[in-house]
């Protein structure tokens, strides 16, 4: 029998609405966390997972209150304790690691001082012991040379290192329970994989229980022993990680897993319809009824309870779990493979494009020249054919968004040309671009909250390109708006809505509608799905693909998510530090042999499957500037040859079917090395 | 999917909604009542004042309040009640139009600077800073002594001096929205600067600027009364609170009524505008107690 660290009984947390009703955010949560266990809590935004994690620390957000239930830490109910008593538990017994370490570290205090502060508060060590402990902690989180690290300020560390420091601070009080709220969400793919590996090691070393809150099933799969799936404030599934991710017996989890694009299964995943209900809107029946593909009339009227199934060691809140149990395995589910009609004619040609962020000196400004020998983006040569989807992939700082901005005319290029339809050169200056070119290239942004004017109705938002490019007015304009909205599956009643009245997916649909209203030839998609929930992401990807098939639009798709890119693109260009590493049809880029950087990226992808572990090939060092000479990836390359990589720019080598790799290593050697690994 | 049909609110309904929210809190309600009372008084008072405001009667000098003269008479025997209810007219008109001018030039310059940025923004803002460092009352005295104390001089002069602060607020608010993707998106589509200001920026900074304008109004009222008090506002015998306080302040020890009545008029109006502006800000979702506009 394992010791239970924390036990939550029938916890209901809610708020009082303006009409005086009590509305629950968490409904009757009962679960427990054993010693040494890592529990993953998954759910989409608004499912109550963060509220639950905070309640585990005995904290209830302002405006919310505990309606019923208790949260027992050993024998104390945290929710009834006084602040003074909680201070002795928080940090010492229960520690939390926040989402954004960069923001949770004080910017003007040295790392060592901040850890020391945590030690002073949470332990009874004296000064000398504390100094030793700081080095020990920094060593534990695998930070190089702890002594110099302790003397640095937070801004001198990379995102991954900051997150490691946050872990070190949380470990300062040797807590029994560690709460992690989306600890890797803002990090790059390779960094994320490294941080997760660290967490796994710490869990093994210290025997600390961990609660890992995330929306990312891939990350959850790597760290958790047990998974709790939340939907609309309820636990819908609770059980061992393998059975939940491989054979989910709740339709929500089933749908969620189906809607995640996977590397092992190329093609567009099926999307889940609808969105999570607003708190308080479900009065009776199952909260997932509206979106469930297995539901019948019984589910509409009766709410299922959380039943424990002995054979699977799993609790599930569904009447139909037996039906799901007998369903075929997830791996065989259908994906829609994309087939784009790619025409032979070139639509966009980037030749030798370089972009520099360097500030001009006064004299250079007068002579209108940019003096930068080492620009942020350099030597980009890409041809894009009509009807194609080209993906630009890379970590943050790889210059992928910079290239998009240049194509859109928002950033001036330093050298090189961007040609539209073979012979029409796009001017560097937005103001001098022909309006027909501006119409032909439209942008869709990452975050629809930022890209839609909060003070405009949907009608006004979609009308802008129509009025600007086609001069439509009155009834004609309104009809056209309705037609465009209809194409993105939004009805006429959305016309008078403001963005704040829409869900994330609906907002992104409006942004897509606005881009398509201009009848563009090329659409630049800048991380369009990364701000969205998993189930919504698949729907937006499917929508983009359908629209493309209807209109023959060309997409340039920027993303850091290799699985998403795999699902939607025909061709992939891999960028590192503003230099192209590999470009070719996605089938071949994702297969070995590949550029060492592509290899590193592919190895770090997290699949929602606990049996596929990420391969960590290179260190997660962050380079601030591209190297002056030689290969851009020399600093991190696991297969570096020597001086040749440092001095000479590597040549392009063609592999097969148009897949090219820019590396000094011979293709044959690369193939042999990567396949034997 | 939720299929609720929501009616689009027109401008009048939105204004009604804002006023309703303002009146829902006691402080806002009191402010609104005081302000509306003053405005009605200023518009209609000439119709029912009991006496002529400039009628001098030496025999009635400094009569205490009575049923005949509710607030007594001043040192020239003029009825204080008549002069008090008429005394807000000039102040309200001058400061209202002054605030409008301040709002217009301050708002447009601020948005412009925020949008263009760079060198032009730097130069304009340093000039504004320089103006902010000049004590306004000295500058006003200079202008008034050069150009006279007519309303046509006072309104633009006050408007200019109180617009400087609005420039900063408008610029800060513009900076807030300028980096958002919807502006980038409008630029990439090729909209003109005018269209970006009008359609994308203005709806997002309008609230902040209007609240700032409302606050400036009460300060400007105080400023205008100070000018009158110093003898540089309206010219006698036009009734004005600042002037009345100035004239009667020496007699305060034995003819308190001649001072108290205009003081009450002035302070109640300032309090009224202040409370209204605060409630207005809260109704628009800008809480001045927790977040300063700049």
Tab-separated table of N, CA and C in Angstrom, chain A residues 432-524:
chain	number	residue	atom	x	y	z
A	432	UNK	N	5.044	51.277	-51.999
A	432	UNK	CA	5.226	51.311	-53.441
A	432	UNK	C	4.719	50.052	-54.136
A	433	UNK	N	4.225	49.125	-53.343
A	433	UNK	CA	3.727	47.898	-53.955
A	433	UNK	C	2.411	48.152	-54.651
A	434	UNK	N	2.239	47.498	-55.783
A	434	UNK	CA	0.993	47.596	-56.526
A	434	UNK	C	-0.138	46.988	-55.679
A	435	UNK	N	-1.306	47.685	-55.593
A	435	UNK	CA	-2.403	47.165	-54.784
A	435	UNK	C	-2.804	45.728	-55.159
A	436	UNK	N	-2.629	45.372	-56.435
A	436	UNK	CA	-3.031	44.015	-56.821
A	436	UNK	C	-2.094	42.972	-56.194
A	437	UNK	N	-0.825	43.356	-55.963
A	437	UNK	CA	0.087	42.436	-55.285
A	437	UNK	C	-0.277	42.325	-53.808
A	438	UNK	N	-0.670	43.482	-53.233
A	438	UNK	CA	-1.052	43.456	-51.825
A	438	UNK	C	-2.251	42.543	-51.627
A	439	UNK	N	-3.186	42.619	-52.582
A	439	UNK	CA	-4.370	41.769	-52.485
A	439	UNK	C	-3.987	40.297	-52.624
A	440	UNK	N	-3.026	40.046	-53.497
A	440	UNK	CA	-2.661	38.662	-53.810
A	440	UNK	C	-1.987	37.946	-52.646
A	441	UNK	N	-1.383	38.708	-51.728
A	441	UNK	CA	-0.697	38.080	-50.597
A	441	UNK	C	-1.374	38.497	-49.303
A	442	UNK	N	-1.958	37.566	-48.605
A	442	UNK	CA	-2.642	37.870	-47.349
A	442	UNK	C	-2.007	37.105	-46.197
A	443	UNK	N	-2.173	37.658	-45.003
A	443	UNK	CA	-1.557	37.066	-43.811
A	443	UNK	C	-2.615	36.547	-42.846
A	444	UNK	N	-2.319	35.434	-42.194
A	444	UNK	CA	-3.123	35.010	-41.043
A	444	UNK	C	-2.157	34.881	-39.868
A	445	UNK	N	-2.558	35.446	-38.728
A	445	UNK	CA	-1.625	35.528	-37.613
A	445	UNK	C	-1.840	34.417	-36.600
A	446	UNK	N	-0.860	34.333	-35.701
A	446	UNK	CA	-0.885	33.298	-34.673
A	446	UNK	C	-2.053	33.446	-33.714
A	447	UNK	N	-2.180	34.653	-33.170
A	447	UNK	CA	-3.134	34.817	-32.084
A	447	UNK	C	-4.323	35.663	-32.531
A	448	UNK	N	-5.496	35.050	-32.696
A	448	UNK	CA	-6.642	35.812	-33.198
A	448	UNK	C	-7.094	36.910	-32.236
A	449	UNK	N	-6.729	36.791	-30.950
A	449	UNK	CA	-7.083	37.859	-30.011
A	449	UNK	C	-6.398	39.160	-30.393
A	450	UNK	N	-5.209	39.027	-30.970
A	450	UNK	CA	-4.452	40.215	-31.330
A	450	UNK	C	-4.726	40.662	-32.750
A	451	UNK	N	-5.111	39.725	-33.611
A	451	UNK	CA	-5.213	40.095	-35.013
A	451	UNK	C	-6.600	40.607	-35.386
A	452	UNK	N	-7.568	40.510	-34.476
A	452	UNK	CA	-8.886	41.071	-34.752
A	452	UNK	C	-9.097	42.279	-33.852
A	453	UNK	N	-9.537	43.375	-34.446
A	453	UNK	CA	-9.780	44.598	-33.665
A	453	UNK	C	-10.932	44.358	-32.682
A	454	UNK	N	-10.663	44.487	-31.375
A	454	UNK	CA	-11.699	44.155	-30.387
A	454	UNK	C	-12.928	45.052	-30.469
A	455	UNK	N	-12.800	46.193	-31.116
A	455	UNK	CA	-13.940	47.100	-31.197
A	455	UNK	C	-14.697	47.000	-32.505
A	456	UNK	N	-14.382	46.004	-33.321
A	456	UNK	CA	-15.102	45.820	-34.575
A	456	UNK	C	-15.975	44.577	-34.506
A	457	UNK	N	-17.131	44.634	-35.165
A	457	UNK	CA	-17.935	43.415	-35.266
A	457	UNK	C	-17.338	42.546	-36.369
A	458	UNK	N	-17.774	41.287	-36.382
A	458	UNK	CA	-17.293	40.367	-37.418
A	458	UNK	C	-17.574	40.956	-38.800
A	459	UNK	N	-18.735	41.576	-38.940
A	459	UNK	CA	-19.086	42.174	-40.226
A	459	UNK	C	-18.054	43.214	-40.658
A	460	UNK	N	-17.698	44.109	-39.722
A	460	UNK	CA	-16.721	45.148	-40.054
A	460	UNK	C	-15.362	44.535	-40.387
A	461	UNK	N	-14.989	43.498	-39.628
A	461	UNK	CA	-13.673	42.883	-39.842
A	461	UNK	C	-13.577	42.296	-41.243
A	462	UNK	N	-14.616	41.530	-41.616
A	462	UNK	CA	-14.541	40.859	-42.922
A	462	UNK	C	-14.764	41.850	-44.064
A	463	UNK	N	-15.475	42.961	-43.767
A	463	UNK	CA	-15.772	43.906	-44.853
A	463	UNK	C	-14.535	44.676	-45.307
A	464	UNK	N	-13.504	44.752	-44.441
A	464	UNK	CA	-12.378	45.629	-44.780
A	464	UNK	C	-11.669	45.296	-46.090
A	465	UNK	N	-11.246	44.042	-46.279
A	465	UNK	CA	-10.611	43.770	-47.581
A	465	UNK	C	-11.594	43.921	-48.744
A	466	UNK	N	-12.861	43.610	-48.510
A	466	UNK	CA	-13.841	43.700	-49.599
A	466	UNK	C	-14.029	45.140	-50.039
A	467	UNK	N	-14.060	46.048	-49.074
A	467	UNK	CA	-14.211	47.465	-49.423
A	467	UNK	C	-12.950	48.019	-50.039
A	468	UNK	N	-11.818	47.602	-49.485
A	468	UNK	CA	-10.544	48.158	-49.931
A	468	UNK	C	-10.188	47.709	-51.347
A	469	UNK	N	-10.338	46.404	-51.605
A	469	UNK	CA	-9.863	45.891	-52.894
A	469	UNK	C	-10.936	45.889	-53.969
A	470	UNK	N	-12.194	45.692	-53.565
A	470	UNK	CA	-13.234	45.556	-54.581
A	470	UNK	C	-14.241	46.704	-54.555
A	471	UNK	N	-14.108	47.603	-53.585
A	471	UNK	CA	-15.004	48.752	-53.499
A	471	UNK	C	-16.469	48.389	-53.339
A	472	UNK	N	-16.746	47.262	-52.690
A	472	UNK	CA	-18.142	46.852	-52.536
A	472	UNK	C	-18.844	47.744	-51.516
A	473	UNK	N	-20.163	47.905	-51.707
A	473	UNK	CA	-20.952	48.735	-50.789
A	473	UNK	C	-22.331	48.117	-50.589
A	474	UNK	N	-22.977	48.532	-49.507
A	474	UNK	CA	-24.389	48.226	-49.281
A	474	UNK	C	-24.717	46.749	-49.319
A	475	UNK	N	-25.771	46.427	-50.070
A	475	UNK	CA	-26.289	45.064	-50.075
A	475	UNK	C	-25.274	44.087	-50.662
A	476	UNK	N	-24.615	44.558	-51.714
A	476	UNK	CA	-23.617	43.713	-52.371
A	476	UNK	C	-22.533	43.278	-51.389
A	477	UNK	N	-22.097	44.268	-50.574
A	477	UNK	CA	-21.053	44.009	-49.584
A	477	UNK	C	-21.541	42.990	-48.568
A	478	UNK	N	-22.747	43.207	-48.068
A	478	UNK	CA	-23.281	42.333	-47.026
A	478	UNK	C	-23.428	40.898	-47.546
A	479	UNK	N	-23.938	40.763	-48.777
A	479	UNK	CA	-24.084	39.429	-49.352
A	479	UNK	C	-22.747	38.724	-49.449
A	480	UNK	N	-21.750	39.489	-49.863
A	480	UNK	CA	-20.419	38.913	-50.028
A	480	UNK	C	-19.857	38.472	-48.672
A	481	UNK	N	-20.082	39.314	-47.643
A	481	UNK	CA	-19.582	38.953	-46.305
A	481	UNK	C	-20.211	37.646	-45.850
A	482	UNK	N	-21.534	37.534	-46.076
A	482	UNK	CA	-22.223	36.313	-45.655
A	482	UNK	C	-21.675	35.109	-46.410
A	483	UNK	N	-21.389	35.324	-47.703
A	483	UNK	CA	-20.846	34.241	-48.518
A	483	UNK	C	-19.479	33.782	-47.979
A	484	UNK	N	-18.635	34.776	-47.638
A	484	UNK	CA	-17.307	34.433	-47.140
A	484	UNK	C	-17.402	33.722	-45.795
A	485	UNK	N	-18.270	34.228	-44.914
A	485	UNK	CA	-18.420	33.600	-43.600
A	485	UNK	C	-18.935	32.175	-43.746
A	486	UNK	N	-19.815	31.987	-44.716
A	486	UNK	CA	-20.362	30.667	-44.948
A	486	UNK	C	-19.249	29.684	-45.320
A	487	UNK	N	-18.274	30.164	-46.064
A	487	UNK	CA	-17.168	29.291	-46.487
A	487	UNK	C	-16.341	28.819	-45.302
A	488	UNK	N	-16.238	29.650	-44.248
A	488	UNK	CA	-15.488	29.205	-43.075
A	488	UNK	C	-16.419	28.608	-42.027
A	489	UNK	N	-17.628	28.216	-42.476
A	489	UNK	CA	-18.621	27.546	-41.614
A	489	UNK	C	-19.093	28.406	-40.458
A	490	UNK	N	-19.247	29.703	-40.707
A	490	UNK	CA	-19.841	30.564	-39.684
A	490	UNK	C	-21.139	31.115	-40.268
A	491	UNK	N	-22.199	31.068	-39.474
A	491	UNK	CA	-23.508	31.481	-39.971
A	491	UNK	C	-23.677	32.991	-39.983
A	492	UNK	N	-24.816	33.404	-40.524
A	492	UNK	CA	-25.100	34.831	-40.672
A	492	UNK	C	-25.195	35.546	-39.324
A	493	UNK	N	-25.616	34.794	-38.286
A	493	UNK	CA	-25.814	35.451	-36.984
A	493	UNK	C	-24.515	35.878	-36.336
A	494	UNK	N	-23.383	35.509	-36.932
A	494	UNK	CA	-22.105	35.968	-36.382
A	494	UNK	C	-21.792	37.407	-36.764
A	495	UNK	N	-22.521	37.933	-37.766
A	495	UNK	CA	-22.219	39.270	-38.291
A	495	UNK	C	-22.081	40.337	-37.219
A	496	UNK	N	-22.989	40.322	-36.243
A	496	UNK	CA	-23.022	41.417	-35.271
A	496	UNK	C	-22.204	41.115	-34.022
A	497	UNK	N	-21.508	39.971	-34.007
A	497	UNK	CA	-20.732	39.619	-32.818
A	497	UNK	C	-19.414	40.382	-32.774
A	498	UNK	N	-18.950	40.585	-31.554
A	498	UNK	CA	-17.603	41.127	-31.363
A	498	UNK	C	-16.651	39.967	-31.072
A	499	UNK	N	-15.355	40.141	-31.378
A	499	UNK	CA	-14.416	39.035	-31.145
A	499	UNK	C	-14.492	38.450	-29.734
A	500	UNK	N	-14.714	39.300	-28.709
A	500	UNK	CA	-14.731	38.768	-27.350
A	500	UNK	C	-15.887	37.810	-27.114
A	501	UNK	N	-16.900	37.854	-27.998
A	501	UNK	CA	-18.041	36.949	-27.829
A	501	UNK	C	-17.825	35.615	-28.532
A	502	UNK	N	-16.653	35.445	-29.149
A	502	UNK	CA	-16.397	34.216	-29.895
A	502	UNK	C	-15.379	33.344	-29.174
A	503	UNK	N	-15.404	32.050	-29.469
A	503	UNK	CA	-14.388	31.153	-28.914
A	503	UNK	C	-13.121	31.260	-29.763
A	504	UNK	N	-12.033	30.686	-29.271
A	504	UNK	CA	-10.749	30.777	-29.967
A	504	UNK	C	-10.818	30.279	-31.406
A	505	UNK	N	-11.475	29.148	-31.594
A	505	UNK	CA	-11.586	28.584	-32.940
A	505	UNK	C	-12.406	29.465	-33.858
A	506	UNK	N	-13.487	30.013	-33.318
A	506	UNK	CA	-14.342	30.897	-34.134
A	506	UNK	C	-13.587	32.157	-34.539
A	507	UNK	N	-12.796	32.681	-33.595
A	507	UNK	CA	-12.014	33.876	-33.909
A	507	UNK	C	-11.048	33.593	-35.049
A	508	UNK	N	-10.374	32.445	-34.974
A	508	UNK	CA	-9.406	32.135	-36.023
A	508	UNK	C	-10.127	31.932	-37.360
A	509	UNK	N	-11.368	31.415	-37.322
A	509	UNK	CA	-12.140	31.283	-38.553
A	509	UNK	C	-12.435	32.660	-39.160
A	510	UNK	N	-12.739	33.628	-38.296
A	510	UNK	CA	-12.992	34.977	-38.794
A	510	UNK	C	-11.726	35.525	-39.456
A	511	UNK	N	-10.570	35.262	-38.821
A	511	UNK	CA	-9.307	35.724	-39.400
A	511	UNK	C	-9.061	35.053	-40.753
A	512	UNK	N	-9.408	33.775	-40.851
A	512	UNK	CA	-9.264	33.067	-42.124
A	512	UNK	C	-10.213	33.670	-43.164
A	513	UNK	N	-11.444	33.969	-42.728
A	513	UNK	CA	-12.432	34.559	-43.635
A	513	UNK	C	-11.930	35.897	-44.166
A	514	UNK	N	-11.314	36.700	-43.288
A	514	UNK	CA	-10.826	38.003	-43.714
A	514	UNK	C	-9.730	37.845	-44.760
A	515	UNK	N	-8.858	36.856	-44.562
A	515	UNK	CA	-7.785	36.640	-45.539
A	515	UNK	C	-8.365	36.180	-46.862
A	516	UNK	N	-9.343	35.269	-46.826
A	516	UNK	CA	-9.890	34.737	-48.071
A	516	UNK	C	-10.798	35.725	-48.791
A	517	UNK	N	-11.337	36.713	-48.059
A	517	UNK	CA	-12.216	37.704	-48.684
A	517	UNK	C	-11.477	38.474	-49.770
A	518	UNK	N	-10.160	38.575	-49.657
A	518	UNK	CA	-9.385	39.333	-50.637
A	518	UNK	C	-9.120	38.531	-51.909
A	519	UNK	N	-9.613	37.318	-51.979
A	519	UNK	CA	-9.312	36.409	-53.108
A	519	UNK	C	-7.810	36.343	-53.377
A	520	UNK	N	-7.032	35.961	-52.381
A	520	UNK	CA	-5.574	35.999	-52.540
A	520	UNK	C	-5.057	34.807	-53.338
A	521	UNK	N	-3.847	34.956	-53.878
A	521	UNK	CA	-3.171	33.835	-54.524
A	521	UNK	C	-2.288	33.101	-53.527
A	522	UNK	N	-1.747	33.887	-52.601
A	522	UNK	CA	-0.859	33.297	-51.602
A	522	UNK	C	-1.361	33.697	-50.218
A	523	UNK	N	-1.410	32.741	-49.299
A	523	UNK	CA	-1.723	33.087	-47.916
A	523	UNK	C	-0.542	32.697	-47.046
A	524	UNK	N	-0.093	33.664	-46.248
A	524	UNK	CA	1.012	33.421	-45.337
A	524	UNK	C	0.429	33.093	-43.970
